[in-house]
Each structure stands twice: as C-alpha cells, then as structure tokens.
C-alpha cells in the first residue's frame, strides 16, 4: 500500500491541485491537518479532501475556525484569516472541520498527528530535545506530523540513543531502519516555510518501508491574487514567494 501524505494545505487550491496532478500510484491519502487558514479557498480545499476520501485529522487552524481553539494563540494575520474563513465556510464544511479527530494510528506502530503526540494541536517539534522527549514518552515506530511547515525527519537510534535530523526542504528519501524510530514531517502543501516555495508532500510505501518527500511548483501568483482580492493580510500572499 502506498499512502500519499498531505499537511498544511491552508486553503491553497493551486498547491493541492498541482500536488494531485504530480502524485502517482497512490492507494490512499491521509491529511495531517490545517486544511484551512491563511489562504482564500477554504471550501474548495475541504471538498477536495472529502472527494479523495482522505483520512484526516484537524490542525490548530481548522479547530480555531470552528471555535475549538482560542484565536488568541494566533498572530494578527492568522487571526484575521481564521475569522474570514469562519464566515466563508458552507455549513457542511464547517461541520466537517468540527468533527475531525486530533490523531489516529495509521497502523499498529505509526501515529498521525498535526503537532505532537503530547500536544496534538499546538506543539512544534523543532529541535532534538523536543524530539527526544517524544521518543522517550511514547513508543511508536513512526510519527507523521505537520504544523511546522518544515520538511524534515528526526530519527532515534535504539542502539546508540543518538538523535539525528535531516532537512528535506528539497525532497528526499527515508529508508526505514529496524533499529531506528522516526518523526517525519512531509512539509506543507500550501504554505511552505523551509525556504523552498514549492508545495511539499510525501508518499509512505508501507511494503518497501520507504518514505519519499517531493516538491512541486504551482502557480503562486494565482494564489496571491486570490488572497489580495479576498482582502486578507497581504503578507500571507507575499511570503508564499519565499517559502517563509
Ligand atoms: Fe499550519
């Protein structure tokens, strides 16, 4: 089984469509949250996820839009987009976000969560100390996470206790080793922040125990025009050009 992994689409229809055009030979899809927020196409992106029959968890933006996370956790631009999104959503799409879970087990030893297993909505795994706490506190073999918008992988070597980090901002391949455990972020589809403006996604090949991370270009100028036309904070559009 090959599983396409999306996260942090952030209402960017051009990015998700370019990813779907590029992605091949996938049996099913999962989405690690933040379907909405920042961008101008929230209904379209939710409906795309529904059409794909994509198993999905909620992110902090998804839950803030439906009132399940306090918007004071967010900066001005994010808050503005959350309130705008809340007003745009069709009732059925609002209810779709409302009913999302915070995490699920993809298989026995593989957890899917937006932020981290100890704080699914709000914690960022950005350094080896945080990764170490998670490897010690929980015993999954692989964690697929989103939230930071940084494509990369922490690995924990069970024999040496060493933790390593590999940046995958230009894509790459992770061969799952039986002596290691992993926290894998396949990056953000709709608002990358790792310096590469291309949309990011992953494919988990369960049979061959490989995770590939890919980057795909998309028509950023169209996404930016929609953000300007919606009256959303302009910086949400500008930053897409830089992937920051
Ligand atoms: Fe996000």
PDB file of N, CA and C in Angstrom, residues 190-242:
ATOM      1  N   UNK A 190       0.523  23.966   1.195  1.00  0.00           N
ATOM      2  CA  UNK A 190       0.057  25.279   0.766  1.00  0.00           C
ATOM      3  C   UNK A 190       0.752  26.481   1.343  1.00  0.00           C
ATOM      4  N   UNK A 191       1.651  26.278   2.318  1.00  0.00           N
ATOM      5  CA  UNK A 191       2.421  27.418   2.808  1.00  0.00           C
ATOM      6  C   UNK A 191       3.757  26.955   3.374  1.00  0.00           C
ATOM      7  N   UNK A 192       4.660  26.485   2.499  1.00  0.00           N
ATOM      8  CA  UNK A 192       5.966  26.016   2.964  1.00  0.00           C
ATOM      9  C   UNK A 192       6.735  27.137   3.677  1.00  0.00           C
ATOM     10  N   UNK A 193       7.491  26.750   4.708  1.00  0.00           N
ATOM     11  CA  UNK A 193       8.282  27.755   5.437  1.00  0.00           C
ATOM     12  C   UNK A 193       9.726  27.312   5.592  1.00  0.00           C
ATOM     13  N   UNK A 194      10.160  26.418   4.721  1.00  0.00           N
ATOM     14  CA  UNK A 194      11.538  25.925   4.841  1.00  0.00           C
ATOM     15  C   UNK A 194      12.443  26.506   3.768  1.00  0.00           C
ATOM     16  N   UNK A 195      12.014  27.645   3.229  1.00  0.00           N
ATOM     17  CA  UNK A 195      12.854  28.335   2.255  1.00  0.00           C
ATOM     18  C   UNK A 195      12.645  27.881   0.830  1.00  0.00           C
ATOM     19  N   UNK A 196      11.841  26.873   0.638  1.00  0.00           N
ATOM     20  CA  UNK A 196      11.530  26.394  -0.708  1.00  0.00           C
ATOM     21  C   UNK A 196      10.042  26.637  -0.964  1.00  0.00           C
ATOM     22  N   UNK A 197       9.706  27.543  -1.883  1.00  0.00           N
ATOM     23  CA  UNK A 197       8.288  27.893  -2.068  1.00  0.00           C
ATOM     24  C   UNK A 197       7.435  26.817  -2.727  1.00  0.00           C
ATOM     25  N   UNK A 198       8.068  25.757  -3.236  1.00  0.00           N
ATOM     26  CA  UNK A 198       7.283  24.704  -3.896  1.00  0.00           C
ATOM     27  C   UNK A 198       6.447  23.914  -2.879  1.00  0.00           C
ATOM     28  N   UNK A 199       5.281  23.439  -3.330  1.00  0.00           N
ATOM     29  CA  UNK A 199       4.415  22.613  -2.476  1.00  0.00           C
ATOM     30  C   UNK A 199       5.141  21.326  -2.092  1.00  0.00           C
ATOM     31  N   UNK A 200       4.900  20.881  -0.868  1.00  0.00           N
ATOM     32  CA  UNK A 200       5.604  19.696  -0.349  1.00  0.00           C
ATOM     33  C   UNK A 200       4.593  18.604   0.026  1.00  0.00           C
ATOM     34  N   UNK A 201       4.935  17.352  -0.259  1.00  0.00           N
ATOM     35  CA  UNK A 201       4.089  16.233   0.170  1.00  0.00           C
ATOM     36  C   UNK A 201       4.946  14.968   0.258  1.00  0.00           C
ATOM     37  N   UNK A 202       4.366  13.908   0.829  1.00  0.00           N
ATOM     38  CA  UNK A 202       5.115  12.663   0.978  1.00  0.00           C
ATOM     39  C   UNK A 202       4.351  11.464   0.463  1.00  0.00           C
ATOM     40  N   UNK A 203       5.077  10.386   0.218  1.00  0.00           N
ATOM     41  CA  UNK A 203       4.446   9.091  -0.061  1.00  0.00           C
ATOM     42  C   UNK A 203       5.114   8.047   0.840  1.00  0.00           C
ATOM     43  N   UNK A 204       4.277   7.377   1.636  1.00  0.00           N
ATOM     44  CA  UNK A 204       4.756   6.302   2.501  1.00  0.00           C
ATOM     45  C   UNK A 204       4.462   4.979   1.804  1.00  0.00           C
ATOM     46  N   UNK A 205       5.527   4.279   1.440  1.00  0.00           N
ATOM     47  CA  UNK A 205       5.411   2.962   0.804  1.00  0.00           C
ATOM     48  C   UNK A 205       5.540   1.931   1.922  1.00  0.00           C
ATOM     49  N   UNK A 206       4.395   1.415   2.372  1.00  0.00           N
ATOM     50  CA  UNK A 206       4.402   0.532   3.553  1.00  0.00           C
ATOM     51  C   UNK A 206       5.158  -0.768   3.285  1.00  0.00           C
ATOM     52  N   UNK A 207       4.951  -1.329   2.091  1.00  0.00           N
ATOM     53  CA  UNK A 207       5.556  -2.621   1.780  1.00  0.00           C
ATOM     54  C   UNK A 207       7.088  -2.536   1.750  1.00  0.00           C
ATOM     55  N   UNK A 208       7.586  -1.520   1.098  1.00  0.00           N
ATOM     56  CA  UNK A 208       9.041  -1.382   0.970  1.00  0.00           C
ATOM     57  C   UNK A 208       9.680  -0.548   2.079  1.00  0.00           C
ATOM     58  N   UNK A 209       8.837  -0.056   3.008  1.00  0.00           N
ATOM     59  CA  UNK A 209       9.308   0.727   4.152  1.00  0.00           C
ATOM     60  C   UNK A 209      10.190   1.904   3.728  1.00  0.00           C
ATOM     61  N   UNK A 210       9.607   2.711   2.876  1.00  0.00           N
ATOM     62  CA  UNK A 210      10.292   3.912   2.378  1.00  0.00           C
ATOM     63  C   UNK A 210       9.321   5.085   2.442  1.00  0.00           C
ATOM     64  N   UNK A 211       9.831   6.243   2.839  1.00  0.00           N
ATOM     65  CA  UNK A 211       9.043   7.471   2.744  1.00  0.00           C
ATOM     66  C   UNK A 211       9.782   8.413   1.793  1.00  0.00           C
ATOM     67  N   UNK A 212       9.100   8.849   0.751  1.00  0.00           N
ATOM     68  CA  UNK A 212       9.684   9.832  -0.164  1.00  0.00           C
ATOM     69  C   UNK A 212       8.997  11.171   0.033  1.00  0.00           C
ATOM     70  N   UNK A 213       9.776  12.228   0.012  1.00  0.00           N
ATOM     71  CA  UNK A 213       9.227  13.585   0.109  1.00  0.00           C
ATOM     72  C   UNK A 213       9.510  14.300  -1.217  1.00  0.00           C
ATOM     73  N   UNK A 214       8.475  14.934  -1.743  1.00  0.00           N
ATOM     74  CA  UNK A 214       8.568  15.568  -3.064  1.00  0.00           C
ATOM     75  C   UNK A 214       8.206  17.053  -2.973  1.00  0.00           C
ATOM     76  N   UNK A 215       8.762  17.848  -3.885  1.00  0.00           N
ATOM     77  CA  UNK A 215       8.392  19.257  -4.022  1.00  0.00           C
ATOM     78  C   UNK A 215       7.872  19.502  -5.433  1.00  0.00           C
ATOM     79  N   UNK A 216       6.813  20.280  -5.506  1.00  0.00           N
ATOM     80  CA  UNK A 216       6.147  20.541  -6.779  1.00  0.00           C
ATOM     81  C   UNK A 216       5.887  22.037  -6.931  1.00  0.00           C
ATOM     82  N   UNK A 217       6.212  22.592  -8.098  1.00  0.00           N
ATOM     83  CA  UNK A 217       5.903  24.009  -8.304  1.00  0.00           C
ATOM     84  C   UNK A 217       4.411  24.173  -8.606  1.00  0.00           C
ATOM     85  N   UNK A 218       3.887  25.332  -8.313  1.00  0.00           N
ATOM     86  CA  UNK A 218       2.479  25.640  -8.602  1.00  0.00           C
ATOM     87  C   UNK A 218       2.384  27.130  -8.931  1.00  0.00           C
ATOM     88  N   UNK A 219       1.277  27.568  -9.532  1.00  0.00           N
ATOM     89  CA  UNK A 219       1.172  28.986  -9.936  1.00  0.00           C
ATOM     90  C   UNK A 219       0.904  29.907  -8.747  1.00  0.00           C
ATOM     91  N   UNK A 220       1.984  30.261  -8.050  1.00  0.00           N
ATOM     92  CA  UNK A 220       1.896  31.043  -6.809  1.00  0.00           C
ATOM     93  C   UNK A 220       1.178  32.379  -7.047  1.00  0.00           C
ATOM     94  N   UNK A 221       1.398  32.973  -8.231  1.00  0.00           N
ATOM     95  CA  UNK A 221       0.788  34.291  -8.492  1.00  0.00           C
ATOM     96  C   UNK A 221      -0.747  34.230  -8.455  1.00  0.00           C
ATOM     97  N   UNK A 222      -1.325  33.100  -8.881  1.00  0.00           N
ATOM     98  CA  UNK A 222      -2.791  32.974  -8.820  1.00  0.00           C
ATOM     99  C   UNK A 222      -3.277  32.922  -7.376  1.00  0.00           C
ATOM    100  N   UNK A 223      -2.550  32.170  -6.559  1.00  0.00           N
ATOM    101  CA  UNK A 223      -2.897  32.069  -5.125  1.00  0.00           C
ATOM    102  C   UNK A 223      -2.777  33.445  -4.467  1.00  0.00           C
ATOM    103  N   UNK A 224      -1.731  34.170  -4.821  1.00  0.00           N
ATOM    104  CA  UNK A 224      -1.523  35.501  -4.222  1.00  0.00           C
ATOM    105  C   UNK A 224      -2.644  36.463  -4.626  1.00  0.00           C
ATOM    106  N   UNK A 225      -3.035  36.417  -5.902  1.00  0.00           N
ATOM    107  CA  UNK A 225      -4.115  37.306  -6.365  1.00  0.00           C
ATOM    108  C   UNK A 225      -5.409  37.042  -5.593  1.00  0.00           C
ATOM    109  N   UNK A 226      -5.692  35.758  -5.336  1.00  0.00           N
ATOM    110  CA  UNK A 226      -6.912  35.426  -4.594  1.00  0.00           C
ATOM    111  C   UNK A 226      -6.855  35.979  -3.165  1.00  0.00           C
ATOM    112  N   UNK A 227      -5.677  35.906  -2.559  1.00  0.00           N
ATOM    113  CA  UNK A 227      -5.524  36.431  -1.187  1.00  0.00           C
ATOM    114  C   UNK A 227      -5.716  37.958  -1.187  1.00  0.00           C
ATOM    115  N   UNK A 228      -5.134  38.636  -2.187  1.00  0.00           N
ATOM    116  CA  UNK A 228      -5.329  40.098  -2.297  1.00  0.00           C
ATOM    117  C   UNK A 228      -6.809  40.422  -2.499  1.00  0.00           C
ATOM    118  N   UNK A 229      -7.447  39.713  -3.431  1.00  0.00           N
ATOM    119  CA  UNK A 229      -8.855  40.002  -3.768  1.00  0.00           C
ATOM    120  C   UNK A 229      -9.801  39.725  -2.605  1.00  0.00           C
ATOM    121  N   UNK A 230      -9.420  38.781  -1.748  1.00  0.00           N
ATOM    122  CA  UNK A 230     -10.262  38.457  -0.586  1.00  0.00           C
ATOM    123  C   UNK A 230     -10.107  39.500   0.520  1.00  0.00           C
ATOM    124  N   UNK A 231      -9.089  40.362   0.385  1.00  0.00           N
ATOM    125  CA  UNK A 231      -8.844  41.367   1.425  1.00  0.00           C
ATOM    126  C   UNK A 231      -8.136  40.801   2.639  1.00  0.00           C
ATOM    127  N   UNK A 232      -7.520  39.645   2.472  1.00  0.00           N
ATOM    128  CA  UNK A 232      -6.753  39.054   3.581  1.00  0.00           C
ATOM    129  C   UNK A 232      -5.418  39.798   3.728  1.00  0.00           C
ATOM    130  N   UNK A 233      -4.756  39.694   4.891  1.00  0.00           N
ATOM    131  CA  UNK A 233      -3.479  40.400   5.065  1.00  0.00           C
ATOM    132  C   UNK A 233      -2.491  40.054   3.931  1.00  0.00           C
ATOM    133  N   UNK A 234      -1.919  41.091   3.338  1.00  0.00           N
ATOM    134  CA  UNK A 234      -1.135  40.898   2.117  1.00  0.00           C
ATOM    135  C   UNK A 234       0.129  40.077   2.357  1.00  0.00           C
ATOM    136  N   UNK A 235       0.632  40.129   3.583  1.00  0.00           N
ATOM    137  CA  UNK A 235       1.850  39.356   3.865  1.00  0.00           C
ATOM    138  C   UNK A 235       1.632  37.851   3.702  1.00  0.00           C
ATOM    139  N   UNK A 236       0.363  37.414   3.892  1.00  0.00           N
ATOM    140  CA  UNK A 236       0.057  35.983   3.704  1.00  0.00           C
ATOM    141  C   UNK A 236       0.300  35.572   2.253  1.00  0.00           C
ATOM    142  N   UNK A 237       0.185  36.531   1.354  1.00  0.00           N
ATOM    143  CA  UNK A 237       0.468  36.261  -0.063  1.00  0.00           C
ATOM    144  C   UNK A 237       1.963  36.411  -0.361  1.00  0.00           C
ATOM    145  N   UNK A 238       2.565  37.490   0.115  1.00  0.00           N
ATOM    146  CA  UNK A 238       3.970  37.751  -0.215  1.00  0.00           C
ATOM    147  C   UNK A 238       4.876  36.598   0.225  1.00  0.00           C
ATOM    148  N   UNK A 239       4.604  36.053   1.433  1.00  0.00           N
ATOM    149  CA  UNK A 239       5.516  35.046   1.987  1.00  0.00           C
ATOM    150  C   UNK A 239       5.538  33.770   1.149  1.00  0.00           C
ATOM    151  N   UNK A 240       4.478  33.545   0.356  1.00  0.00           N
ATOM    152  CA  UNK A 240       4.442  32.333  -0.478  1.00  0.00           C
ATOM    153  C   UNK A 240       5.571  32.330  -1.510  1.00  0.00           C
ATOM    154  N   UNK A 241       5.985  33.531  -1.940  1.00  0.00           N
ATOM    155  CA  UNK A 241       7.052  33.625  -2.952  1.00  0.00           C
ATOM    156  C   UNK A 241       8.393  33.141  -2.414  1.00  0.00           C
ATOM    157  N   UNK A 242       8.556  33.255  -1.101  1.00  0.00           N
ATOM    158  CA  UNK A 242       9.847  32.916  -0.490  1.00  0.00           C
ATOM    159  C   UNK A 242       9.834  31.588   0.243  1.00  0.00           C
TER     160      UNK A 242
END
